[in-house]
XYZ file of C-alpha atoms in Angstrom:
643
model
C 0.000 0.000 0.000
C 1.575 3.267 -0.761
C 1.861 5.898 1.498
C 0.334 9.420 2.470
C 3.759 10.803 1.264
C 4.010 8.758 -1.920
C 0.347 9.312 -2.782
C 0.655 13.142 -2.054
C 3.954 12.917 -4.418
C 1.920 11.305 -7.262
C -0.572 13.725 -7.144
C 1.640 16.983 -7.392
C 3.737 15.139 -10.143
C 0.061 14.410 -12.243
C -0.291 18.092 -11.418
C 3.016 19.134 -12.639
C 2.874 16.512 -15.701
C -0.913 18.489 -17.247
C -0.401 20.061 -20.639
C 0.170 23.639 -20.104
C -2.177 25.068 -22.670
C -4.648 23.149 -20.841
C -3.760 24.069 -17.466
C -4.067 27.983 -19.097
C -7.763 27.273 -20.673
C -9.159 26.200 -17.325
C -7.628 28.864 -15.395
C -8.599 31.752 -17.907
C -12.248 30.884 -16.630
C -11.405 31.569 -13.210
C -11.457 35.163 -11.025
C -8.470 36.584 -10.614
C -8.778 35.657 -6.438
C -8.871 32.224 -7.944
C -6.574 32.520 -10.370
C -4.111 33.541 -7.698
C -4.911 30.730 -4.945
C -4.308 28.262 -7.708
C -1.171 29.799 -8.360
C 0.163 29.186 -5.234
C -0.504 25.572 -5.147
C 2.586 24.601 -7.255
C 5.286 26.014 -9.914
C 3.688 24.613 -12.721
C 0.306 26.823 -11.763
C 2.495 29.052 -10.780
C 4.230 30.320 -13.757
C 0.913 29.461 -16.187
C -1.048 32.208 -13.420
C 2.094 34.799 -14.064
C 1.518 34.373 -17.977
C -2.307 34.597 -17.991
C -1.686 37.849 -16.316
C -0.212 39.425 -19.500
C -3.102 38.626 -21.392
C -6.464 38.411 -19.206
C -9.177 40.756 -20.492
C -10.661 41.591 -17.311
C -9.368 41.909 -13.634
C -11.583 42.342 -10.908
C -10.506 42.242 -7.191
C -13.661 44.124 -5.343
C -13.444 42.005 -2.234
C -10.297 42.540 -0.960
C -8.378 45.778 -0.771
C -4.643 45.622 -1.711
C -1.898 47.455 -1.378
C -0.279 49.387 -4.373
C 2.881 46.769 -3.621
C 0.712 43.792 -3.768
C -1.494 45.022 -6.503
C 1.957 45.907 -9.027
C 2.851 42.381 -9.935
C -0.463 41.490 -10.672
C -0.802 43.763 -13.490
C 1.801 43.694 -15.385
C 2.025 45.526 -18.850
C -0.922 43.603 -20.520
C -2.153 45.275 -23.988
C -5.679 42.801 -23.660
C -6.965 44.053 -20.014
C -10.079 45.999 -21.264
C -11.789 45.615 -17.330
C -10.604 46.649 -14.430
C -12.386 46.834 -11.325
C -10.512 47.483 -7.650
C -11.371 48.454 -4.132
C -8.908 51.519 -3.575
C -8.879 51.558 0.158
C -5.117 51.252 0.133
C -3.950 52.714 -2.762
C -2.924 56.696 -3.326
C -1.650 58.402 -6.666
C 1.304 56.797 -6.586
C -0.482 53.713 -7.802
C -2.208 55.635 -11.203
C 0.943 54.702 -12.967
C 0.115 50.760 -13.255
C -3.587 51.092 -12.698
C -4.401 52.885 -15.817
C -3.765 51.027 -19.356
C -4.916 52.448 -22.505
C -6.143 49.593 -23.889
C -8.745 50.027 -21.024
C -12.513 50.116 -21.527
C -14.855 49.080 -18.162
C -12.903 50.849 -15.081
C -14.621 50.551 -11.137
C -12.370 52.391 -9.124
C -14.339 52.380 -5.323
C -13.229 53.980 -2.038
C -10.615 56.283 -3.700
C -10.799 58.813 -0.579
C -6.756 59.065 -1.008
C -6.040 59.781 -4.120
C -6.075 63.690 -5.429
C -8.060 65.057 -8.169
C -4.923 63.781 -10.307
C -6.991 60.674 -11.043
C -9.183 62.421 -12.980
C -6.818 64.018 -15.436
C -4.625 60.954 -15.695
C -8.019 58.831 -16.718
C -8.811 61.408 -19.166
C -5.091 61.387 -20.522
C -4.220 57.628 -20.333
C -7.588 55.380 -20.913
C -9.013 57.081 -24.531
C -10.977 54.172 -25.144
C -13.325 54.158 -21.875
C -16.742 53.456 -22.541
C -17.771 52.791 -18.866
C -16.102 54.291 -15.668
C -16.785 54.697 -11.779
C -14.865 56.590 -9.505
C -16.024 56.450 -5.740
C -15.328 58.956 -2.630
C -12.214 60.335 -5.043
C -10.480 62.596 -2.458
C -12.499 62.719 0.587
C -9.278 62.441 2.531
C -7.854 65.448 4.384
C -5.601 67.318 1.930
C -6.402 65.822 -1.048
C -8.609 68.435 -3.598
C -10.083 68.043 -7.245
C -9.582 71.004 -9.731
C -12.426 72.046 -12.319
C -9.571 71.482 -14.428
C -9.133 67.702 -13.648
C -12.732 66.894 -14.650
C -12.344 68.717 -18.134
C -9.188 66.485 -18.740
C -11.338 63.520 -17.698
C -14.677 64.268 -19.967
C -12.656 65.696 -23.033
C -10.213 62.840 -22.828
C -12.192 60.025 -22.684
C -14.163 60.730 -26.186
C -16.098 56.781 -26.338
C -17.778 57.255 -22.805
C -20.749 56.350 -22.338
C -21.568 55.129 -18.564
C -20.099 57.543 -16.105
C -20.458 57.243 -12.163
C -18.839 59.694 -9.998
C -19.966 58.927 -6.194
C -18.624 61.519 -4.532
C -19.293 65.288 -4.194
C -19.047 67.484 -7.501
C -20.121 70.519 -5.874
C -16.551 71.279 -4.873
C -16.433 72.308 -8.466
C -16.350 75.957 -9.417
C -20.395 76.573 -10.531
C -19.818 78.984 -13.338
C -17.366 76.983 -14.687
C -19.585 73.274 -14.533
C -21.849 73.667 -17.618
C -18.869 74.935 -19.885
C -16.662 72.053 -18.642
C -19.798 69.499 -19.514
C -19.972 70.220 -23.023
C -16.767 68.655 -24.040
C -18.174 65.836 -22.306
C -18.811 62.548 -25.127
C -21.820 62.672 -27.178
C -22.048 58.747 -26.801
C -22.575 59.368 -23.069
C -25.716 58.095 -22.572
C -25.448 56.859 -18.341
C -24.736 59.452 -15.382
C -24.620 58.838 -11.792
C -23.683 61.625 -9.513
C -22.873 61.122 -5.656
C -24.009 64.382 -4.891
C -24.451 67.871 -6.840
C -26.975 70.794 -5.983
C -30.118 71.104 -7.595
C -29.071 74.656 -8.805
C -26.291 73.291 -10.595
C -28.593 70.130 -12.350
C -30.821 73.019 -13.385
C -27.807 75.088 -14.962
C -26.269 72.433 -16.130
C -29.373 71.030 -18.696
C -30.679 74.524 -19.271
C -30.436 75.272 -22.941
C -27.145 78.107 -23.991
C -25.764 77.877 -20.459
C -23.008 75.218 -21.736
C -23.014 75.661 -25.385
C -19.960 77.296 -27.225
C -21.692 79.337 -28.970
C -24.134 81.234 -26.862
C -25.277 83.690 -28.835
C -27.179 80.810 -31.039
C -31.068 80.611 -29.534
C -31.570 76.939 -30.313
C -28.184 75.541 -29.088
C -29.151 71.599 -27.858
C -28.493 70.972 -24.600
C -25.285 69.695 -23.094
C -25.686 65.610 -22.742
C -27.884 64.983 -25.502
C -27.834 61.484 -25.631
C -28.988 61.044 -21.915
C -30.878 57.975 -21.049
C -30.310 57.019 -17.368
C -29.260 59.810 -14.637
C -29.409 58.928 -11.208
C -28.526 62.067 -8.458
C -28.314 62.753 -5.354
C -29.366 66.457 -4.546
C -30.052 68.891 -2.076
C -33.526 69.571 -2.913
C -35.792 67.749 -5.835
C -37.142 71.241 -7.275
C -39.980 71.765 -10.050
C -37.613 74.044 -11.665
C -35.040 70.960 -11.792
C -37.571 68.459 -13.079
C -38.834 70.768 -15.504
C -35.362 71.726 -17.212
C -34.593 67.392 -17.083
C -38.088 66.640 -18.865
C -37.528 69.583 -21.747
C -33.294 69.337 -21.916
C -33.205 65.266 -22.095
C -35.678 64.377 -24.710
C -34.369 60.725 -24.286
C -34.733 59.833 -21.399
C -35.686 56.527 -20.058
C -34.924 55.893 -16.190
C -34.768 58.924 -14.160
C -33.393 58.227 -10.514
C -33.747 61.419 -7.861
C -32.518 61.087 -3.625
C -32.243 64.451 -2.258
C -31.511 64.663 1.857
C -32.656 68.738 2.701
C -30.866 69.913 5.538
C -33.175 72.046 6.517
C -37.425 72.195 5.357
C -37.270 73.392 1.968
C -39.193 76.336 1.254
C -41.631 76.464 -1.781
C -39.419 77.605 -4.857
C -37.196 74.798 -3.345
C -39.332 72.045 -3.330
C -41.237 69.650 -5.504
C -44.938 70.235 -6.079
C -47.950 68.834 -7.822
C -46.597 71.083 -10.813
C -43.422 69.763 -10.925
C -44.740 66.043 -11.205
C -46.889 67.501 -14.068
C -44.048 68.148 -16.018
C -42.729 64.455 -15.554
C -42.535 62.248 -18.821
C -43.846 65.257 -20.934
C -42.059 62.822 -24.240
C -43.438 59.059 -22.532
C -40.414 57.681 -22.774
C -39.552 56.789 -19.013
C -39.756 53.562 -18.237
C -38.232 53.901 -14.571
C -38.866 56.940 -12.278
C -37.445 56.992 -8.706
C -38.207 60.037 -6.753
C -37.052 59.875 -2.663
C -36.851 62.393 -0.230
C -34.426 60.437 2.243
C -34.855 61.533 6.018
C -30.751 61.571 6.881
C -30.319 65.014 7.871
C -34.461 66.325 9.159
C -37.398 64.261 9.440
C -39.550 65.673 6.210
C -40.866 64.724 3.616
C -43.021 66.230 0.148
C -45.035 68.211 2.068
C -46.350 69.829 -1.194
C -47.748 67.038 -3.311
C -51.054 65.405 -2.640
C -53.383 62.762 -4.699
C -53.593 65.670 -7.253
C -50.132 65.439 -8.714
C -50.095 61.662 -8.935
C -52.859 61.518 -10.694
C -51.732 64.371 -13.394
C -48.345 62.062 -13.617
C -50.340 59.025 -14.158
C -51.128 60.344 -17.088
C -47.942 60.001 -18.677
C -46.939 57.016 -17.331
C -48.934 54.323 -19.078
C -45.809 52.653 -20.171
C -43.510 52.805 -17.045
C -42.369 49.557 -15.694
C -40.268 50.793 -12.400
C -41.748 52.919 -9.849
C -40.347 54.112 -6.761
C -42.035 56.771 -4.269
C -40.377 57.853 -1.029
C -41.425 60.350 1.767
C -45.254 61.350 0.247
C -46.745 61.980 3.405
C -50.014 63.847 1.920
C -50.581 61.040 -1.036
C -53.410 58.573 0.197
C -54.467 55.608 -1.349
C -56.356 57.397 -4.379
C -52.978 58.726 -5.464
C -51.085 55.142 -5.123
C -54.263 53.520 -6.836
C -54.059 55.282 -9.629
C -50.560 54.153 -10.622
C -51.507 51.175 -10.113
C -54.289 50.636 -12.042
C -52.775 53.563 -14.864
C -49.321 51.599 -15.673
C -50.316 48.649 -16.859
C -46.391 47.444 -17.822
C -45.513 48.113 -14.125
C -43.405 44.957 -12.102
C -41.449 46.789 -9.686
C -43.644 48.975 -7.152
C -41.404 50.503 -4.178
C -42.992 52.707 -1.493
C -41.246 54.366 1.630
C -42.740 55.985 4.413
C -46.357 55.937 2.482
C -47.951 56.993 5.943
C -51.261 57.105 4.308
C -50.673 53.887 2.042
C -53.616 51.030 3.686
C -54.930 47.707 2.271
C -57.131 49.397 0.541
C -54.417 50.033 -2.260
C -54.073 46.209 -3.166
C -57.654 45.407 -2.547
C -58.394 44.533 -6.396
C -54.697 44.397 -7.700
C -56.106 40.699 -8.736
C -58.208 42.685 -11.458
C -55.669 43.856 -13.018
C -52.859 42.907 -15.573
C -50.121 43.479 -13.395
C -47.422 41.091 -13.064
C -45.461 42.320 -10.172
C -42.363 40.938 -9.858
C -40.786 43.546 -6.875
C -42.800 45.020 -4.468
C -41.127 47.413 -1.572
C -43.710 48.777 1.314
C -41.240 49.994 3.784
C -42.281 52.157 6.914
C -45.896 51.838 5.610
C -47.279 51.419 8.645
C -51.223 51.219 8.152
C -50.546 48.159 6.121
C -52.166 44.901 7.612
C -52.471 40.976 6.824
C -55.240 42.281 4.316
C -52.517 43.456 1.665
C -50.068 40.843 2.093
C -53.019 37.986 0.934
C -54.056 40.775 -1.815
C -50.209 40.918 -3.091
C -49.878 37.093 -2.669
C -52.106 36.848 -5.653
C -48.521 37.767 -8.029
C -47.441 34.383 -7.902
C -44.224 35.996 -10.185
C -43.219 38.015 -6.984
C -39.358 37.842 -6.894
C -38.402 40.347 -3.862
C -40.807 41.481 -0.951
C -39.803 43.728 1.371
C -42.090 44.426 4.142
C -39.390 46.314 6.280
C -41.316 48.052 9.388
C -44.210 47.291 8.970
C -45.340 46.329 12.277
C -48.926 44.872 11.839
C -48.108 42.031 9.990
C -48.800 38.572 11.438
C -48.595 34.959 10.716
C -51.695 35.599 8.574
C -49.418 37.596 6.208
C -46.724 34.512 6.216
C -49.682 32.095 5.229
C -49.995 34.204 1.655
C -46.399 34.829 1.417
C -45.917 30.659 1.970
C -47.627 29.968 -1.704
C -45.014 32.059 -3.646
C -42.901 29.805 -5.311
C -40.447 31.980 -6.621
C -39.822 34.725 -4.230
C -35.712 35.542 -3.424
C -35.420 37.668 -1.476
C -38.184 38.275 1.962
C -37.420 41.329 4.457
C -39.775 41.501 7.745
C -38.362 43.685 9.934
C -39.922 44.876 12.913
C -43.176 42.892 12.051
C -45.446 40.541 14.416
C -44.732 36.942 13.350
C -44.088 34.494 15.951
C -42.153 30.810 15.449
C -45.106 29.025 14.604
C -45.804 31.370 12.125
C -43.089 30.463 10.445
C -43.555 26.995 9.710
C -45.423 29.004 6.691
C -42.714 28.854 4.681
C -41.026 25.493 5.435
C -43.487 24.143 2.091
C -41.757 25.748 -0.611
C -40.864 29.241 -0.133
C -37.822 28.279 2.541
C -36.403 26.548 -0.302
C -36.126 29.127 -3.136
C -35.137 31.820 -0.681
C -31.447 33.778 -1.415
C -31.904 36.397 1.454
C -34.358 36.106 4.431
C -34.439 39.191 7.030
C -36.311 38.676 10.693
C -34.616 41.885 12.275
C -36.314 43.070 14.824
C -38.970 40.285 15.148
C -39.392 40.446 18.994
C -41.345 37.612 19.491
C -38.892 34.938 17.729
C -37.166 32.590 19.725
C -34.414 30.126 19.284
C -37.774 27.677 18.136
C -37.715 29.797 14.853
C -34.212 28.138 14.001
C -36.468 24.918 14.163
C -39.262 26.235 12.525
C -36.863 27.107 9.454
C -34.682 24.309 8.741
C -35.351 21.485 10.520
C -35.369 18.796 8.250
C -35.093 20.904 4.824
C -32.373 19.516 2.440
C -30.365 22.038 -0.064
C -31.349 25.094 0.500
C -30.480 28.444 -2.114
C -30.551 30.715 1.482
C -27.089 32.732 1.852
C -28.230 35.695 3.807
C -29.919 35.819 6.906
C -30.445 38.693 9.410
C -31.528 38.086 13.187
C -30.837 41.206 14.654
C -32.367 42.862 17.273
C -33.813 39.382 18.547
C -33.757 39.821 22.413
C -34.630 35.710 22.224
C -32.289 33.804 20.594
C -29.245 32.969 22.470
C -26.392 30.287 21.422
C -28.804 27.238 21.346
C -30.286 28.889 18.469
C -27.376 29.194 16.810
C -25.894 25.974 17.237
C -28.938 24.889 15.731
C -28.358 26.681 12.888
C -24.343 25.625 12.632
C -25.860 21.797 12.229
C -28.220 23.220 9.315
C -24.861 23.380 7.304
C -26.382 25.798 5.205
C -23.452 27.758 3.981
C -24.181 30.829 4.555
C -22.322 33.587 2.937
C -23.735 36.583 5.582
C -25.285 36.068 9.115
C -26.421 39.632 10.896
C -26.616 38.584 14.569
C -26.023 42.428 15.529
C -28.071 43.160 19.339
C -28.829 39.986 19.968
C -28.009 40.003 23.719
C -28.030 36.482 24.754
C -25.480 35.339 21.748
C -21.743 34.957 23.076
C -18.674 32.749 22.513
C -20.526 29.226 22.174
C -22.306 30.866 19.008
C -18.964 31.953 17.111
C -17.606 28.700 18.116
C -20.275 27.122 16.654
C -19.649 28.962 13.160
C -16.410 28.492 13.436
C -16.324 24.804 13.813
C -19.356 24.419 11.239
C -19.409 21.339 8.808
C -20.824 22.394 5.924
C -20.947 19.121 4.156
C -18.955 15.718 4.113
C -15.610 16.975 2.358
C -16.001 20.491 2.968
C -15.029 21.936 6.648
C -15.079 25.517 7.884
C -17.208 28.457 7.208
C -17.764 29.476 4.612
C -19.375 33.156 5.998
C -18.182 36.128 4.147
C -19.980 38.861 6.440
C -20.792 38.004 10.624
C -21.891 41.162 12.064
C -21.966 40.348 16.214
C -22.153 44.122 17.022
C -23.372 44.669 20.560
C -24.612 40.792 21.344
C -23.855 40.657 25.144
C -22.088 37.526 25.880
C -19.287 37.902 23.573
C -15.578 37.909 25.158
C -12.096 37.834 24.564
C -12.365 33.930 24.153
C -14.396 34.959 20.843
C -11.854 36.840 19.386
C -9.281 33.870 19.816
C -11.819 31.888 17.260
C -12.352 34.922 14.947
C -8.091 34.480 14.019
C -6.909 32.765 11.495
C -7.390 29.927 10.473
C -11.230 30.061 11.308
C -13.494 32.078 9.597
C -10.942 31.842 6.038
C -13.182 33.778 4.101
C -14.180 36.416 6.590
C -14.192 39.905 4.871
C -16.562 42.198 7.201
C -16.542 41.388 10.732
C -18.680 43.848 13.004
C -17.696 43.596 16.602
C -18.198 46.403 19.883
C -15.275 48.474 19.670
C -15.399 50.249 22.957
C -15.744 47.069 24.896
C -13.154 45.184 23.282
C -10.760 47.869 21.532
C -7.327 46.179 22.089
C -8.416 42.759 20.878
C -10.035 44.666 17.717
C -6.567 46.124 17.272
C -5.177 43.230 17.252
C -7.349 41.435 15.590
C -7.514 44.281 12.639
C -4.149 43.533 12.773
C -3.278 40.013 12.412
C -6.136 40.086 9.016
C -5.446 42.999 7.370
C -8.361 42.427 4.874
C -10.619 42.347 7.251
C -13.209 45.042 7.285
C -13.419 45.512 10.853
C -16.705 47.401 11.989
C -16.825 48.911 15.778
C -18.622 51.647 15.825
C -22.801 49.826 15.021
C -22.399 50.736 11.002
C -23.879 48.531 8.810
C -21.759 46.229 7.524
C -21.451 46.546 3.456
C -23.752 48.383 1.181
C -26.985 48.708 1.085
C -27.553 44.742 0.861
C -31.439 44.975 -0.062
C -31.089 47.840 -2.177
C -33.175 46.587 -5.310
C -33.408 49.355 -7.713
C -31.385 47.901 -10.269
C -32.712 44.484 -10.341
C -32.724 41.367 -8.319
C -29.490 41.739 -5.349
C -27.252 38.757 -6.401
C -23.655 38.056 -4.907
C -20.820 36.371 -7.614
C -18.905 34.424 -4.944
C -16.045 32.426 -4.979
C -13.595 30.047 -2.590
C -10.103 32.172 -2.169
C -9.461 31.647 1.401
C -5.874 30.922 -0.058
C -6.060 34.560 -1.824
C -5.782 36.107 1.367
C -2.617 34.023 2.386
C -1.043 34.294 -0.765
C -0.886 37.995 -0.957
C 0.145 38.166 3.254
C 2.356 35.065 2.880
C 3.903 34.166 -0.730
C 7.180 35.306 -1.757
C 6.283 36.916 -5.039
C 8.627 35.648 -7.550
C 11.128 37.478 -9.379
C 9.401 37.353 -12.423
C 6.312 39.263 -10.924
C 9.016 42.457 -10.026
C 10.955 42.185 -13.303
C 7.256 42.712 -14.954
C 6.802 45.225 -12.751
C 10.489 47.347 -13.372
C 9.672 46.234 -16.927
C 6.485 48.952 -16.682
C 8.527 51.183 -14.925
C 11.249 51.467 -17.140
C 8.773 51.557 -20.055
C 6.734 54.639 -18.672
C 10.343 56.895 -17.688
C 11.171 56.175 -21.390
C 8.313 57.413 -22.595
């Protein structure tokens, strides 16, 4: 019988022995996390990962934030790398000088808080070719600044654009100088998402003459002619700015206002039933988003009633999106008559509808709708009643039910007969563990993301109620915050699930301590497979956890840990040190929410693209990149000084 040694041996020679252009075919399919955890496995991988790197069209590392040493040797001078998608976290403007490769054409740059407005200039002057590019919180660091100046080298240089996303603040800009700078900007452009920018400056911006080159023509265009989608976040959503959007962008299709007023907006800065008059004047919307988000001052449209949904129902017989938020004075005549007026509609989201009842969805079953999203957060008249009325769109994909607090087990009865529901969110709402048992028939097993935060009658039973005795289950995320009831039992009920969950919110739970992340840690997820496999744990503020929990949140438990939320105050040296010993962990202390937005739905159904690289993380910490990597890396060097 041969031995573990000779076996292993045979292995890594059969391994070594594989045709290399066969070894290279199977690991262009992978991710480059993946591509790099192979690599580390053996020389033959090795040197076939360094040579793929040379040629692979698209390099996306959004889940772990490298440094700018790291990062070089993994892009080396490659003339094929048309995407390129990176979290920035640890990178500065010392880094634009590998990062940005003409032959480039999809570029996500996120969290880019330390680099200057540099980034914007050397886009426009390097990457020609861009058709789509985001840039997130670029400068938001101390010190750093972005020039008017910068963003004309960006629009004018980058001729092919047509997606453009730039999440941060462009009303550091100079305002007299915005609209001129604009009209440089590509004619292909056809996207634009802005982090923030002042209604004011929308309003100058799209007004006919104010950007043209020639204003002393009458019947210049306006600046961004070919607009389809724009998405902003403003100060204040004005009738003045809707008006100069509906006549300056004649094409139009998904229109996507947030504005957060930092103080009540008075009447010539707010939006009225006029404003939503002039909505869709051309019919060509098929998505409209309009929320007044309460981060700064609890308000909301105080101006528009029933009167100025029905005059935009209208012109929205065709619209298939629709999202309303903060319409305090609208009552169920205005919601009713969207309803029943777009007849194309499948996505219906309403926030803080504080006059929205049952009465809304009464007859929805006499109608042609086929919803397939449906958001009612903070509507808090809602009852049973409207759940059993939706439950009649057996399409429904995503239901969110966040806050509403008179829901039942009644309500989980309907929601139990949709077969091919995703994604269910029931905050704050009355179910109990029995009620549960609802959705053990079918809906338990089609579910990708299940939310109970907040559910204050759930116990640890509600583990039971879930999962006992289900077999493969599609469930990845699942939130039970805020549950004063479960404790550890519940959870070690759910480790012997082995459903491998990818995030677990556990945040104020305060009966869950060390026996629960023991429990995670030590989970068996199937036969061959041992560890967790969680990507996100958020334990913020659950009262029995101690300094023996930390000792199981090291390595090697928890390999594919990315976002870790933990109480800071109580435990601040072993977060330190814990920060420390995985540097890419995102540690959370401070009761943030872990991530984005991980139920934000506005651009279609929330999916996650996940792969194993538990090795990724060692192999950038660990490995002892190869000579080969730095000569590629002097090789760019050397090649940039000389030119």
């Amino acid at each position: 019988m041969e031995s573990k040694e000779e076996t292993a041996g045979a292995g890594e020679a059969s391994l070594e022995g594989l045709p290399s252009a066969l070894v290279a075919t199977v690991m262009t399919k992978l991710d480059i996390a993946s591509i790099c955890s192979l690599a580390s496995t053996s020389s033959a991988f090795r040197s076939c990962g360094r040579h793929i790197l040379s040629f692979l069209p698209s390099f996306n590392l959004l889940d772990t934030a490298p440094s700018g040493d790291m990062l070089r040797p993994l892009l080396p001078p490659n003339p094929y790398l048309t995407t390129l998608k990176l979290d920035c976290s640890r990178l500065d403007d010392s880094a634009i000088a590998f990062l940005l490769k003409p032959s480039l054409q999809d570029l996500s740059l996120h969290n880019c808080a330390d680099f200057s407005g540099r980034l914007l200039s050397e886009i426009g002057n390097r990457c020609k070719d861009l058709r789509s590019l985001y840039l997130g919180s670029v400068a938001e660091k101390r010190g750093r600044a972005i020039h008017i100046s910068d963003l004309e080298e960006l629009l004018s240089g980058c001729s092919h654009l047509e997606a453009l996303i730039l999440m941060f603040d462009v009303s550091l800009f100079l305002r007299h100088n915005f609209a001129r700078v604009w009209a440089s900007a590509s004619e292909k452009l056809s996207s634009l998402e802005i982090g923030y920018i002042s209604s004011v400056t929308v309003t100058e911006l799209l007004s006919p003459n104010l950007g043209s080159h020639l204003p002393s023509n009458p019947v210049q265009p306006s600046i961004l002619p070919s607009i389809q989608k724009l998405c902003l976040n403003v100060d204040y959503i004005t009738d003045a700015m809707i008006g100069t959007i509906s006549k300056g962008l004649v094409f139009l299709t998904h229109l996507d206002l947030q504005d957060a007023p930092l103080i009540e907006p008075r009447v010539t800065f707010d939006l009225t039933n006029a404003g939503l008059q002039q909505i869709n004047q051309l019919g060509r919307l098929k998505h409209l988003s309009l929320v007044r988000s309460q981060e700064f001052l609890i308000t909301y449209f105080r101006r528009v009633n029933d009167l100025g949904l029905l005059l935009m129902a209208d012109k929205c017989a065709n619209m298939e999106s629709i999202c309303l938020g903060g319409f305090c004075r609208v009552t169920d005549t205005g919601f009713k008559t969207i309803l029943h007026s777009c007849t194309r509609l499948y996505k219906l989201k309403v926030t803080h509808g504080t006059h929205l009842t049952d009465l809304v969805f009464h007859d929805i079953s006499a109608t042609s709708l086929t919803l397939t999203h449906v958001s009612l957060r903070r509507c808090n008249l809602l009852t049973n009643h409207a759940v059993l009325s939706l439950a009649s769109n057996k399409e429904l994909k995503i239901l969110d039910l966040r806050d509403c607090r008179s829901l039942g087990d009644e309500a989980l009865l309907a929601i139990g007969t949709l077969p091919r529901l995703k994604i269910l969110l029931l905050d704050g709402s009355d179910i109990t563990d029995a009620g549960l048992l609802h959705l053990r028939a079918s809906v338990i097993s089609s579910l990708y993301a299940l939310s109970l935060r907040g559910c204050k009658r759930l116990t640890d039973k509600c583990i039971t109620a879930l999962f006992n005795g289900c077999c493969v289950l599609e469930l990845r995320e699942l939130d039970l915050s805020n549950l004063p009831n479960l404790s550890d039992n519940g959870v070690l009920l759910l480790a012997k699930s082995r459903i491998p969950f990818f995030e677990l919110r556990m945040r104020q739970c305060p009966l869950v301590g060390d026996t629960a992340v023991m429990a995670l840690a030590s989970m068996l997820i199937d036969e061959a497979k041992h560890g967790s496999s969680l990507r996100l744990l958020d334990l913020y503020n659950c009262g029995g956890i101690t300094a023996l929990a930390f000792r199981w949140l090291k390595k090697p438990y928890f390999p594919r840990l990315k976002w870790l939320g933990v109480t800071g105050n109580v435990n601040r040296d072993m977060v330190d040190a814990l920060a420390r010993s995985r540097p890419f962990l995102h540690v959370a202390c401070h009761g943030e929410e872990l991530g984005a937005d991980p139920y934000d739905t506005s651009d279609g159904l929330y999916t996650h693209d996940y792969d194993d690289v538990d090795e990724f993380e060692q192999w950038l910490l660990e490995a002892d990149i190869d000579s080969d990597f730095e000569d590629m890396g002097d090789a760019e060097n050397n090649d940039e000084m000389v030119a």
